[in-house]
PDB file of C-alpha atoms in Angstrom:
ATOM      1  CA  TYR Q   1     -80.794 172.391   5.425  1.00 58.00           C
ATOM      2  CA  GLY Q   2     -81.537 168.716   4.984  1.00 67.00           C
ATOM      3  CA  LEU Q   3     -85.263 169.204   5.510  1.00 69.00           C
ATOM      4  CA  ALA Q   4     -85.574 170.782   2.053  1.00 76.00           C
ATOM      5  CA  THR Q   5     -84.136 167.710   0.311  1.00 81.00           C
ATOM      6  CA  ASP Q   6     -86.168 164.915  -1.238  1.00 80.00           C
ATOM      7  CA  TYR Q   7     -84.672 162.355   1.143  1.00 75.00           C
ATOM      8  CA  TYR Q   8     -83.812 163.216   4.723  1.00 76.00           C
ATOM      9  CA  THR Q   9     -83.302 161.436   7.989  1.00 76.00           C
ATOM     10  CA  HIS Q  10     -82.003 162.474  11.344  1.00 72.00           C
ATOM     11  CA  PHE Q  11     -80.528 160.167  13.926  1.00 64.00           C
ATOM     12  CA  THR Q  12     -78.235 160.055  16.904  1.00 63.00           C
ATOM     13  CA  SER Q  13     -75.329 157.698  17.466  1.00 57.00           C
ATOM     14  CA  PRO Q  14     -76.150 154.168  16.284  1.00 51.00           C
ATOM     15  CA  ILE Q  15     -74.230 152.818  19.254  1.00 57.00           C
ATOM     16  CA  ARG Q  16     -76.718 154.430  21.623  1.00 64.00           C
ATOM     17  CA  ARG Q  17     -80.099 153.577  20.117  1.00 79.00           C
ATOM     18  CA  TYR Q  18     -81.251 150.535  18.173  1.00 85.00           C
ATOM     19  CA  PRO Q  19     -83.761 152.542  16.059  1.00 84.00           C
ATOM     20  CA  ASP Q  20     -80.858 154.618  14.767  1.00 83.00           C
ATOM     21  CA  LEU Q  21     -78.888 151.461  13.976  1.00 85.00           C
ATOM     22  CA  MET Q  22     -81.884 150.276  11.935  1.00 89.00           C
ATOM     23  CA  VAL Q  23     -81.930 153.584  10.031  1.00 86.00           C
ATOM     24  CA  HIS Q  24     -78.241 153.046   9.213  1.00 85.00           C
ATOM     25  CA  ARG Q  25     -78.980 149.503   8.025  1.00 91.00           C
ATOM     26  CA  LEU Q  26     -81.864 150.666   5.830  1.00 92.00           C
ATOM     27  CA  ILE Q  27     -79.797 153.474   4.316  1.00 91.00           C
ATOM     28  CA  ARG Q  28     -76.962 151.049   3.592  1.00 92.00           C
ATOM     29  CA  GLU Q  29     -79.356 148.477   2.112  1.00 94.00           C
ATOM     30  CA  PHE Q  30     -81.462 150.799  -0.042  1.00 92.00           C
ATOM     31  CA  ALA Q  31     -79.237 153.823  -0.784  1.00 90.00           C
ATOM     32  CA  VAL Q  32     -75.703 152.446  -0.772  1.00 92.00           C
ATOM     33  CA  LYS Q  33     -76.204 148.863  -1.998  1.00 95.00           C
ATOM     34  CA  LYS Q  34     -79.283 149.953  -3.995  1.00 95.00           C
ATOM     35  CA  ASP Q  35     -81.001 146.680  -3.062  1.00 95.00           C
ATOM     36  CA  LEU Q  36     -84.672 147.295  -3.779  1.00 94.00           C
ATOM     37  CA  SER Q  37     -85.476 143.657  -4.439  1.00 96.00           C
ATOM     38  CA  ASP Q  38     -88.828 142.207  -3.411  1.00 96.00           C
ATOM     39  CA  ARG Q  39     -86.999 139.836  -1.064  1.00 96.00           C
ATOM     40  CA  THR Q  40     -85.275 142.673   0.828  1.00 96.00           C
ATOM     41  CA  ILE Q  41     -88.395 144.826   0.989  1.00 95.00           C
ATOM     42  CA  LYS Q  42     -90.504 141.893   2.228  1.00 97.00           C
ATOM     43  CA  HIS Q  43     -87.845 141.104   4.835  1.00 97.00           C
ATOM     44  CA  TYR Q  44     -87.968 144.604   6.283  1.00 96.00           C
ATOM     45  CA  ASP Q  45     -91.764 144.760   5.977  1.00 96.00           C
ATOM     46  CA  LEU Q  46     -91.890 141.620   8.086  1.00 97.00           C
ATOM     47  CA  ILE Q  47     -89.418 142.568  10.831  1.00 96.00           C
ATOM     48  CA  MET Q  48     -89.896 146.329  11.195  1.00 96.00           C
ATOM     49  CA  PRO Q  49     -93.274 146.347  13.014  1.00 96.00           C
ATOM     50  CA  GLY Q  50     -91.863 144.120  15.775  1.00 96.00           C
ATOM     51  CA  ILE Q  51     -88.647 146.111  15.988  1.00 94.00           C
ATOM     52  CA  ALA Q  52     -90.608 149.381  16.123  1.00 92.00           C
ATOM     53  CA  ALA Q  53     -92.924 148.085  18.868  1.00 94.00           C
ATOM     54  CA  GLN Q  54     -90.069 146.698  20.971  1.00 94.00           C
ATOM     55  CA  THR Q  55     -87.827 149.756  20.638  1.00 90.00           C
ATOM     56  CA  SER Q  56     -90.736 152.125  21.357  1.00 89.00           C
ATOM     57  CA  LYS Q  57     -91.527 150.176  24.524  1.00 93.00           C
ATOM     58  CA  ARG Q  58     -87.889 150.219  25.609  1.00 90.00           C
ATOM     59  CA  GLU Q  59     -87.688 153.967  24.976  1.00 87.00           C
ATOM     60  CA  ARG Q  60     -90.786 154.545  27.130  1.00 91.00           C
ATOM     61  CA  ASP Q  61     -89.311 152.287  29.832  1.00 93.00           C
ATOM     62  CA  ALA Q  62     -86.054 154.248  29.768  1.00 89.00           C
ATOM     63  CA  ILE Q  63     -87.914 157.566  30.045  1.00 90.00           C
ATOM     64  CA  ALA Q  64     -89.968 156.252  32.970  1.00 95.00           C
ATOM     65  CA  CYS Q  65     -86.810 155.017  34.679  1.00 94.00           C
ATOM     66  CA  GLU Q  66     -85.144 158.388  34.177  1.00 93.00           C
ATOM     67  CA  ARG Q  67     -88.169 160.175  35.677  1.00 94.00           C
ATOM     68  CA  ASP Q  68     -88.169 157.806  38.660  1.00 96.00           C
ATOM     69  CA  VAL Q  69     -84.483 158.427  39.311  1.00 96.00           C
ATOM     70  CA  ASP Q  70     -84.938 162.191  38.930  1.00 95.00           C
ATOM     71  CA  SER Q  71     -87.824 162.128  41.432  1.00 96.00           C
ATOM     72  CA  MET Q  72     -85.822 160.045  43.887  1.00 97.00           C
ATOM     73  CA  LYS Q  73     -82.804 162.365  43.643  1.00 97.00           C
ATOM     74  CA  MET Q  74     -85.019 165.446  44.078  1.00 96.00           C
ATOM     75  CA  ALA Q  75     -86.505 163.935  47.227  1.00 97.00           C
ATOM     76  CA  GLU Q  76     -83.032 163.034  48.471  1.00 98.00           C
ATOM     77  CA  TYR Q  77     -81.897 166.617  47.896  1.00 97.00           C
ATOM     78  CA  MET Q  78     -84.951 168.074  49.627  1.00 98.00           C
ATOM     79  CA  MET Q  79     -84.403 165.900  52.723  1.00 98.00           C
ATOM     80  CA  GLU Q  80     -81.731 168.468  53.622  1.00 97.00           C
ATOM     81  CA  HIS Q  81     -84.186 171.361  53.199  1.00 98.00           C
ATOM     82  CA  ILE Q  82     -87.117 170.410  55.431  1.00 98.00           C
ATOM     83  CA  ASP Q  83     -88.805 173.508  56.950  1.00 97.00           C
ATOM     84  CA  GLU Q  84     -87.185 175.840  54.406  1.00 98.00           C
ATOM     85  CA  VAL Q  85     -89.361 178.254  52.389  1.00 97.00           C
ATOM     86  CA  PHE Q  86     -89.124 178.508  48.598  1.00 97.00           C
ATOM     87  CA  ASP Q  87     -90.690 180.455  45.751  1.00 96.00           C
ATOM     88  CA  GLY Q  88     -92.511 178.142  43.369  1.00 97.00           C
ATOM     89  CA  VAL Q  89     -94.966 177.962  40.522  1.00 97.00           C
ATOM     90  CA  VAL Q  90     -98.079 175.792  40.447  1.00 97.00           C
ATOM     91  CA  SER Q  91     -97.342 173.294  37.671  1.00 97.00           C
ATOM     92  CA  SER Q  92    -100.434 171.086  37.939  1.00 96.00           C
ATOM     93  CA  VAL Q  93    -103.732 171.047  39.802  1.00 97.00           C
ATOM     94  CA  THR Q  94    -105.560 167.832  40.715  1.00 96.00           C
ATOM     95  CA  GLY Q  95    -108.407 166.692  42.920  1.00 95.00           C
ATOM     96  CA  PHE Q  96    -105.956 165.807  45.695  1.00 96.00           C
ATOM     97  CA  GLY Q  97    -103.872 168.990  45.614  1.00 97.00           C
ATOM     98  CA  MET Q  98    -101.441 170.851  43.438  1.00 97.00           C
ATOM     99  CA  PHE Q  99     -97.917 170.277  42.282  1.00 98.00           C
ATOM    100  CA  VAL Q 100     -95.460 173.112  42.714  1.00 98.00           C
ATOM    101  CA  GLU Q 101     -92.172 173.432  40.856  1.00 98.00           C
ATOM    102  CA  LEU Q 102     -89.246 175.313  42.377  1.00 98.00           C
ATOM    103  CA  ALA Q 103     -86.721 177.324  40.374  1.00 95.00           C
ATOM    104  CA  ASN Q 104     -84.201 174.480  40.743  1.00 95.00           C
ATOM    105  CA  GLY Q 105     -86.583 172.030  39.022  1.00 95.00           C
ATOM    106  CA  VAL Q 106     -87.701 170.204  42.157  1.00 97.00           C
ATOM    107  CA  GLU Q 107     -91.403 169.435  42.085  1.00 97.00           C
ATOM    108  CA  GLY Q 108     -93.503 168.569  45.097  1.00 97.00           C
ATOM    109  CA  LEU Q 109     -97.105 168.198  46.148  1.00 98.00           C
ATOM    110  CA  VAL Q 110     -99.207 170.511  48.253  1.00 98.00           C
ATOM    111  CA  HIS Q 111    -101.796 167.998  49.398  1.00 97.00           C
ATOM    112  CA  ILE Q 112    -105.317 169.350  49.706  1.00 96.00           C
ATOM    113  CA  ASN Q 113    -105.398 168.140  53.338  1.00 95.00           C
ATOM    114  CA  ASP Q 114    -102.430 170.418  54.102  1.00 94.00           C
ATOM    115  CA  MET Q 115    -104.285 173.510  52.866  1.00 95.00           C
ATOM    116  CA  LYS Q 116    -105.610 174.511  56.276  1.00 92.00           C
ATOM    117  CA  ASP Q 117    -106.852 178.066  55.559  1.00 91.00           C
ATOM    118  CA  ASP Q 118    -110.030 176.833  53.812  1.00 94.00           C
ATOM    119  CA  TYR Q 119    -111.818 173.838  52.341  1.00 94.00           C
ATOM    120  CA  TYR Q 120    -110.769 173.642  48.690  1.00 95.00           C
ATOM    121  CA  GLU Q 121    -112.819 172.167  45.884  1.00 96.00           C
ATOM    122  CA  TYR Q 122    -111.327 171.000  42.612  1.00 96.00           C
ATOM    123  CA  LEU Q 123    -113.028 172.347  39.471  1.00 96.00           C
ATOM    124  CA  GLN Q 124    -111.891 169.828  36.890  1.00 92.00           C
ATOM    125  CA  ASP Q 125    -113.124 171.773  33.864  1.00 93.00           C
ATOM    126  CA  ARG Q 126    -110.910 174.734  34.850  1.00 92.00           C
ATOM    127  CA  TYR Q 127    -108.013 172.918  36.591  1.00 92.00           C
ATOM    128  CA  VAL Q 128    -108.363 175.081  39.684  1.00 95.00           C
ATOM    129  CA  LEU Q 129    -108.749 174.678  43.434  1.00 95.00           C
ATOM    130  CA  VAL Q 130    -111.258 177.127  44.909  1.00 95.00           C
ATOM    131  CA  GLY Q 131    -111.648 177.884  48.623  1.00 94.00           C
ATOM    132  CA  LYS Q 132    -115.252 177.444  49.786  1.00 93.00           C
ATOM    133  CA  ARG Q 133    -115.164 180.331  52.262  1.00 92.00           C
ATOM    134  CA  THR Q 134    -112.438 182.630  50.953  1.00 90.00           C
ATOM    135  CA  LYS Q 135    -112.989 181.962  47.221  1.00 91.00           C
ATOM    136  CA  LYS Q 136    -109.193 181.898  46.940  1.00 91.00           C
ATOM    137  CA  VAL Q 137    -108.195 180.259  43.647  1.00 93.00           C
ATOM    138  CA  TYR Q 138    -105.093 178.260  42.820  1.00 95.00           C
ATOM    139  CA  THR Q 139    -104.403 177.495  39.167  1.00 94.00           C
ATOM    140  CA  ILE Q 140    -101.523 176.506  36.921  1.00 95.00           C
ATOM    141  CA  GLY Q 141     -98.921 179.264  36.695  1.00 95.00           C
ATOM    142  CA  ASP Q 142     -99.657 180.857  40.079  1.00 95.00           C
ATOM    143  CA  GLN Q 143     -96.543 181.969  41.908  1.00 95.00           C
ATOM    144  CA  ILE Q 144     -96.622 180.901  45.537  1.00 96.00           C
ATOM    145  CA  LYS Q 145     -94.342 180.456  48.517  1.00 97.00           C
ATOM    146  CA  VAL Q 146     -94.105 176.956  49.903  1.00 97.00           C
ATOM    147  CA  LYS Q 147     -92.405 175.292  52.826  1.00 98.00           C
ATOM    148  CA  CYS Q 148     -90.929 171.825  52.432  1.00 98.00           C
ATOM    149  CA  ILE Q 149     -92.675 169.752  55.108  1.00 98.00           C
ATOM    150  CA  ASN Q 150     -91.516 166.279  54.065  1.00 98.00           C
ATOM    151  CA  ALA Q 151     -89.210 164.506  51.625  1.00 98.00           C
ATOM    152  CA  ASN Q 152     -88.976 160.762  51.238  1.00 97.00           C
ATOM    153  CA  LYS Q 153     -86.266 159.259  49.058  1.00 96.00           C
ATOM    154  CA  ARG Q 154     -87.754 155.728  49.068  1.00 96.00           C
ATOM    155  CA  GLU Q 155     -91.137 156.977  47.894  1.00 96.00           C
ATOM    156  CA  ALA Q 156     -89.527 159.668  45.697  1.00 96.00           C
ATOM    157  CA  LYS Q 157     -91.935 162.251  47.102  1.00 97.00           C
ATOM    158  CA  VAL Q 158     -91.624 165.856  48.236  1.00 98.00           C
ATOM    159  CA  ASP Q 159     -94.424 167.493  50.214  1.00 98.00           C
ATOM    160  CA  PHE Q 160     -94.953 171.235  50.453  1.00 98.00           C
ATOM    161  CA  MET Q 161     -97.283 173.505  52.378  1.00 97.00           C
ATOM    162  CA  VAL Q 162     -98.415 176.908  51.080  1.00 96.00           C
ATOM    163  CA  VAL Q 163     -97.072 179.772  53.192  1.00 95.00           C
ATOM    164  CA  GLY Q 164     -97.932 182.693  50.904  1.00 87.00           C
ATOM    165  CA  GLU Q 165     -98.917 183.858  47.445  1.00 79.00           C
ATOM    166  CA  LYS Q 166     -96.785 186.089  45.275  1.00 69.00           C
ATOM    167  CA  ASN Q 167     -99.694 187.051  43.004  1.00 61.00           C
ATOM    168  CA  ALA Q 168    -102.581 187.264  45.470  1.00 50.00           C
ATOM    169  CA  LYS Q 169    -104.706 189.530  43.231  1.00 50.00           C
ATOM    170  CA  ARG Q 170    -104.766 186.892  40.539  1.00 51.00           C
ATOM    171  CA  ASN Q 171    -105.897 184.360  43.108  1.00 52.00           C
ATOM    172  CA  ARG Q 172    -109.047 186.349  43.918  1.00 55.00           C
ATOM    173  CA  LYS Q 173    -110.989 185.428  40.771  1.00 58.00           C
ATOM    174  CA  LYS Q 174    -114.715 184.897  41.109  1.00 61.00           C
ATOM    175  CA  TYR Q 175    -115.889 181.283  40.896  1.00 59.00           C
TER     176      TYR Q 175
END
């Protein structure tokens, strides 16, 4: 409902994030105290770019840290599931292989060198891997079966190998 008002802001707990604390300070300064003096406005004009840059960097650092921990914990979990077969979905295709996401959120790499049934070429403009001989195509969204062949907690990596396709007809596109 607040989006329809002339003045609206949304924030989380000010204890958790410094940008939200700054929003609280600005609201108190301008809306509650009604201090719209040149001195106050110049003060915030001066300090806000630095605060914004620093807090944005810290937010990106925190997100990167969270991703690193998630990857490490996924690899740790998968260490107990080596040689097991899973249903997965191709989530990304690159020149060195494809990433496959399992239903439980674990993501791992099928390295192009571990795709032994053919020599696969990466078509960057289409984000696909195409088999030279078989013309088999792997693209984002393909449902495949993979076997976990390696998991390394220190490197936060999970390696898969393709053991079957669930939508083989789709994988027979002409390229």
